[in-house]
Amino acid sequence: MFETNLAVVGNVLTAPEWRRTNAGNALVANFRIASTARRFDRETGRWIDGNSLRVRVTAWRRLAEGVASSVSVGDPVVVYGRIYTRDWVDDDNNNRVSYEMEAFAIGHDLARGRGRFYRNKPAANSMIENPDTDAMIRGEATVALDDDEIPVGFGDGLPERVPDEEGPTFLEVVAGLADETAEAGDEPEPVVPVSAPPADTRRTRRKPVAA
């Protein structure tokens, strides 16, 4: 029901391994990374390794092709994807838990090195915009509805406004607020509309008075 998406920064532990699913014949590559924390030890005055997280990363289809041709053991990488746990039993009949990650994007950590990006060539059967393109939604053909078939239109369900009924003006609303806030026995002050100051009105600056 809920998915946990996060980014993991670490180093590649194993070389990417090619696989292909039996059902859909989809290409997939998997490898392992380790994300190790670094902390400063005041006693020795040096940086030392802290806790480590090892994750098995899975990449599908075009991402798998880029991983297999670009990632090698020891590379610093940044992986973003969906993380989850998998329960399994080893050869000694012991219950084990492993962390796995389905990657959405993978790249090198450029803070620790340099790289150059080579864009994939577009497929030869790229889609061309034509009048039939708007009728396709997620690869499925659709048909536009007639006016009498549309279930809900703009403004449906809103209360109708009486033609002879007019709402209060701004001055009437302000006058009503003044009547409510006035104290008993006091005559409410007339409401005067605020007008813009004359164009030649200028703000004068007061001169400082000598002490």
Short mmCIF file of N, CA and C in Angstrom, two decimals, residues 6-14 31-39 48-57 74-80 83 99 101 109 112:
data_model
loop_
_atom_site.label_atom_id
_atom_site.label_comp_id
_atom_site.label_asym_id
_atom_site.label_seq_id
_atom_site.Cartn_x
_atom_site.Cartn_y
_atom_site.Cartn_z
N LEU A 6 13.73 6.46 -1.61
CA LEU A 6 14.84 7.23 -1.05
C LEU A 6 16.05 7.13 -1.96
N ALA A 7 17.04 7.93 -1.65
CA ALA A 7 18.31 7.94 -2.40
C ALA A 7 19.42 7.40 -1.51
N VAL A 8 20.24 6.54 -2.09
CA VAL A 8 21.36 5.92 -1.37
C VAL A 8 22.64 6.29 -2.09
N VAL A 9 23.59 6.81 -1.33
CA VAL A 9 24.91 7.17 -1.85
C VAL A 9 25.92 6.17 -1.33
N GLY A 10 26.61 5.49 -2.21
CA GLY A 10 27.56 4.47 -1.76
C GLY A 10 28.49 4.06 -2.88
N ASN A 11 29.13 2.89 -2.68
CA ASN A 11 30.09 2.35 -3.64
C ASN A 11 29.60 0.98 -4.13
N VAL A 12 29.91 0.68 -5.38
CA VAL A 12 29.50 -0.58 -5.98
C VAL A 12 30.37 -1.71 -5.44
N LEU A 13 29.71 -2.76 -4.94
CA LEU A 13 30.44 -3.91 -4.38
C LEU A 13 30.63 -5.02 -5.39
N THR A 14 29.66 -5.26 -6.23
CA THR A 14 29.72 -6.35 -7.20
C THR A 14 29.43 -5.81 -8.60
N PHE A 31 23.06 -5.48 -8.97
CA PHE A 31 24.38 -5.39 -8.34
C PHE A 31 24.18 -4.94 -6.90
N ARG A 32 25.22 -4.96 -6.12
CA ARG A 32 25.15 -4.60 -4.71
C ARG A 32 26.00 -3.35 -4.46
N ILE A 33 25.48 -2.49 -3.57
CA ILE A 33 26.21 -1.29 -3.17
C ILE A 33 26.29 -1.25 -1.65
N ALA A 34 27.26 -0.52 -1.15
CA ALA A 34 27.45 -0.34 0.29
C ALA A 34 27.52 1.15 0.58
N SER A 35 26.67 1.59 1.50
CA SER A 35 26.68 2.99 1.93
C SER A 35 27.23 3.03 3.36
N THR A 36 28.44 3.55 3.50
CA THR A 36 29.13 3.56 4.79
C THR A 36 29.24 4.98 5.31
N ALA A 37 28.84 5.17 6.55
CA ALA A 37 28.93 6.49 7.18
C ALA A 37 30.37 6.78 7.58
N ARG A 38 30.72 8.06 7.58
CA ARG A 38 32.06 8.51 7.97
C ARG A 38 31.91 9.47 9.14
N ARG A 39 32.74 9.27 10.17
CA ARG A 39 32.71 10.16 11.33
C ARG A 39 34.13 10.49 11.75
N ILE A 48 37.06 7.93 10.37
CA ILE A 48 36.94 6.48 10.39
C ILE A 48 35.56 6.09 9.87
N ASP A 49 35.43 4.81 9.46
CA ASP A 49 34.17 4.30 8.95
C ASP A 49 33.21 4.00 10.10
N GLY A 50 31.94 4.31 9.85
CA GLY A 50 30.91 4.02 10.84
C GLY A 50 30.04 2.86 10.40
N ASN A 51 28.74 2.95 10.65
CA ASN A 51 27.82 1.90 10.27
C ASN A 51 27.68 1.83 8.75
N SER A 52 27.36 0.64 8.25
CA SER A 52 27.29 0.42 6.82
C SER A 52 25.94 -0.20 6.47
N LEU A 53 25.40 0.18 5.30
CA LEU A 53 24.17 -0.37 4.76
C LEU A 53 24.46 -0.99 3.41
N ARG A 54 24.13 -2.28 3.27
CA ARG A 54 24.35 -3.00 2.01
C ARG A 54 22.99 -3.27 1.37
N VAL A 55 22.87 -2.89 0.11
CA VAL A 55 21.60 -2.98 -0.60
C VAL A 55 21.84 -3.66 -1.94
N ARG A 56 20.91 -4.53 -2.31
CA ARG A 56 20.93 -5.15 -3.64
C ARG A 56 20.06 -4.32 -4.57
N VAL A 57 20.64 -3.76 -5.62
CA VAL A 57 19.96 -2.84 -6.52
C VAL A 57 19.54 -3.60 -7.78
N GLY A 74 33.56 -0.62 -7.35
CA GLY A 74 34.28 0.47 -6.72
C GLY A 74 33.79 1.85 -7.11
N ASP A 75 32.91 1.96 -8.09
CA ASP A 75 32.42 3.27 -8.52
C ASP A 75 31.53 3.89 -7.44
N PRO A 76 31.72 5.20 -7.17
CA PRO A 76 30.78 5.89 -6.27
C PRO A 76 29.52 6.26 -7.03
N VAL A 77 28.38 5.83 -6.56
CA VAL A 77 27.13 6.02 -7.28
C VAL A 77 26.07 6.59 -6.34
N VAL A 78 25.05 7.18 -6.97
CA VAL A 78 23.86 7.67 -6.28
C VAL A 78 22.67 6.95 -6.90
N VAL A 79 21.94 6.21 -6.08
CA VAL A 79 20.82 5.40 -6.56
C VAL A 79 19.54 5.92 -5.92
N TYR A 80 18.54 6.19 -6.74
CA TYR A 80 17.22 6.60 -6.24
C TYR A 80 16.20 5.56 -6.68
N ILE A 83 12.78 1.07 -1.91
CA ILE A 83 13.48 0.12 -1.07
C ILE A 83 12.48 -0.73 -0.31
N TYR A 99 17.98 -6.38 2.16
CA TYR A 99 17.43 -5.12 1.68
C TYR A 99 17.63 -5.05 0.16
N MET A 101 16.45 -2.89 -3.58
CA MET A 101 16.05 -1.57 -4.06
C MET A 101 15.78 -1.65 -5.56
N ASP A 109 28.58 9.65 -8.52
CA ASP A 109 28.74 10.75 -7.57
C ASP A 109 29.87 11.65 -8.08
N ARG A 112 33.12 12.96 -6.22
CA ARG A 112 34.29 12.11 -6.01
C ARG A 112 34.99 11.75 -7.32
#
